[in-house]
Amino acid sequence: MIQNPILRGFCPDPSIIRVNNDYYIATSTFEWWPGVRLWHSRDLKHWEQLPSPLRRQSQLNMIGNPVNGGIWAPCLSYCDGRFYLVYTDVKTQKRPYYNTHNYLVWSDNITGEWSDPVYLNSTGFDPSLFHAKNGKKYIINMRNGFKGILLQEYDPEKQKLVGPVFNIFPGTDLGYTEGPHLYEHNGWYYLITAEGGTSYNHCVTVARSKNLTGPYEVDPANPILTSMDTPDAYLQRAGHADLVETQNGEWYMVHLCGRPLQEMRACILGRETAIQKMEWTEDGWIRPVDGRVPARSVAEPAGIPDYPLPTEPERDDFSSVELPVWYSTLRAYPEGCLSLTERPGWLRLRGQDSITSLHHVSLVARRQTASSCTVETGMEFHADVPEQVAGLAYIYNNENFYMLLQTTNEAGKPMLTFLKSDRNVITETDSPIALVTPGMLRIRLEVNGKDAQFFYACGKEDWKPAFEPFDCSILSDEHCPGFTGAQFALYCHDMTGSRKNADFDYFSVQQRTH
Ligand code: 6LW
């Protein structure tokens, strides 16, 4: 059986394709760099992360992007030997006009270099590229203000949208119609959308038409997937789906989901990706074989053997000379301020802006993928003034985080301080801990559900608690509020402008499944 979620921790808005016997999923990354996470599988059960397609500033410049801005809902497609990716770079979500700019990039090698982007439009987010059987290509996207689904032809020669714009689907009374994808099957056009909003009323809506521009009739059993009526279901917030047919003619649907804490509706892991097995009904509708409530375990595809793939390791000793794919940074790669070669076997961060900046922050993050974790790092850092800090962050975004940081007091003595930011209100301990033993500082973070606590040890000393336990449920979609998820990060800032370095010997994230 396939165990859901298949992609855990901050992996929302999945788009899936199959190319021969290989499956690929693209998921949203928001203000985190590089843009769009890509995943690969051969059996829909085991997934490995691939290099992101948007890894050049010429493809994506998110400097200054707001929290929750950046890459929303990518859509991956494949046609005639070429991979296509459409995505939104959200500059503002301010009604009524937003600033949701849609782009297209392509590549003939999904792990190679992708093109620079072609601008499409800014009428709404969640663009999807539909390759019609008649050889024409169309872009559909939601219309800002949830005013339906727009469709316009895309001319690959002219590299732009051409012809009239059609509003092909008004949505249902579930509202918040977004995340559209089109398919041709047995003479019908099928339109899948997300409705109900990306929280606990989220769902998957299916409609069909004999004409591409509609009108579309809605499945009488709509919505075909939702957890809205089953608050005790393991997978909540099910919606934003995409279909794929296996090489043996079976159908599956990936969708986003959330796994809130037992005691409260808080998704610290953000929205994740799950998969359901599908079947076509006699009267030509497609529905989950396990029913409307998303199943936690799903039958594997027939005729496809298990194909295990490498996954993110618990411990990283920084032996690689390039930053592995499972790391993210904020809004851009910290050029000149992140090195794995200046001190071989160590990750060196040079301090830039402080965490609340929307510009140049030296921070390297790994996603939290389980509700119970042990995180640890070893750091060598010597602050000259209090304006230089470095340490371990437990972060949702620039406005919501906890950090255990080494710095110095006015007398130049090394200290440990503790910061909390809750919806952009930052508080700092008034009782910093003096560090008496020089040498490497080891920092540990224990997380169990909504409870967390930092620990520290200097040199070979034993572990000691660093400040009081804290409530990490504030690092959740519901509290912030947000679209991403909690991450563990190495961090350094230097307000003197001298780019003081902090060297990290290892970064261990032990995630216990649940
Ligand atoms: C995404 C939209 C949604 O673009 O949330 O749940 C937005 N659905 O389709 C951000 O993830």
Short mmCIF file of N, CA and C and ligand atoms in Angstrom, two decimals, residues 12-13 28 30 72-73 125-126 178-179 194 198 202 240 256 271 483, ligand 1:
data_model
loop_
_atom_site.label_atom_id
_atom_site.label_comp_id
_atom_site.label_asym_id
_atom_site.label_seq_id
_atom_site.Cartn_x
_atom_site.Cartn_y
_atom_site.Cartn_z
N PRO A 12 2.71 21.77 -0.92
CA PRO A 12 1.32 21.95 -1.34
C PRO A 12 1.18 22.10 -2.85
N ASP A 13 -0.12 22.04 -3.28
CA ASP A 13 -0.48 22.39 -4.67
C ASP A 13 0.20 21.48 -5.69
N SER A 28 4.49 23.90 -4.67
CA SER A 28 4.72 25.33 -4.45
C SER A 28 5.84 25.57 -3.44
N PHE A 30 6.56 29.30 -2.59
CA PHE A 30 6.30 30.65 -2.04
C PHE A 30 7.57 31.48 -2.01
N TRP A 72 3.32 30.37 -6.22
CA TRP A 72 2.07 29.68 -5.95
C TRP A 72 1.82 28.66 -7.04
N ALA A 73 1.32 27.51 -6.64
CA ALA A 73 0.71 26.50 -7.50
C ALA A 73 1.33 26.37 -8.90
N PHE A 125 -4.19 33.66 -10.25
CA PHE A 125 -3.14 32.68 -9.99
C PHE A 125 -3.59 31.27 -10.41
N ASP A 126 -2.73 30.27 -10.16
CA ASP A 126 -2.98 28.87 -10.52
C ASP A 126 -3.11 28.68 -12.03
N GLU A 178 -10.45 27.61 -7.79
CA GLU A 178 -9.05 27.86 -8.15
C GLU A 178 -8.43 26.53 -8.56
N GLY A 179 -7.12 26.54 -8.81
CA GLY A 179 -6.39 25.31 -9.11
C GLY A 179 -6.92 24.51 -10.29
N ALA A 194 -10.05 23.28 -7.52
CA ALA A 194 -10.11 23.28 -6.05
C ALA A 194 -11.20 24.25 -5.66
N THR A 198 -8.55 26.85 0.91
CA THR A 198 -7.52 25.86 1.20
C THR A 198 -7.45 25.49 2.69
N HIS A 202 -11.91 22.67 2.18
CA HIS A 202 -11.30 22.45 0.87
C HIS A 202 -11.88 21.21 0.21
N HIS A 240 -7.17 20.86 -4.26
CA HIS A 240 -6.09 21.23 -5.20
C HIS A 240 -5.46 19.97 -5.79
N LEU A 256 -3.50 18.18 -2.31
CA LEU A 256 -2.90 18.67 -1.08
C LEU A 256 -3.76 18.23 0.10
N ARG A 271 0.82 22.34 4.37
CA ARG A 271 0.04 21.48 3.51
C ARG A 271 1.00 20.54 2.77
N PHE A 483 0.80 29.80 4.06
CA PHE A 483 0.65 28.70 3.09
C PHE A 483 1.84 27.77 3.09
C1 6LW B 1 -2.88 28.07 -4.39
C2 6LW B 1 -4.33 27.80 -4.48
C3 6LW B 1 -4.50 27.16 -3.15
O1 6LW B 1 -2.36 28.87 -5.39
O2 6LW B 1 -3.75 27.88 -2.27
O3 6LW B 1 -5.29 25.35 -1.94
C4 6LW B 1 -2.87 28.74 -3.04
N1 6LW B 1 -5.17 26.08 -3.02
O4 6LW B 1 -4.73 26.92 -5.49
C5 6LW B 1 -1.53 28.79 -2.40
O5 6LW B 1 -1.12 27.47 -2.10
#
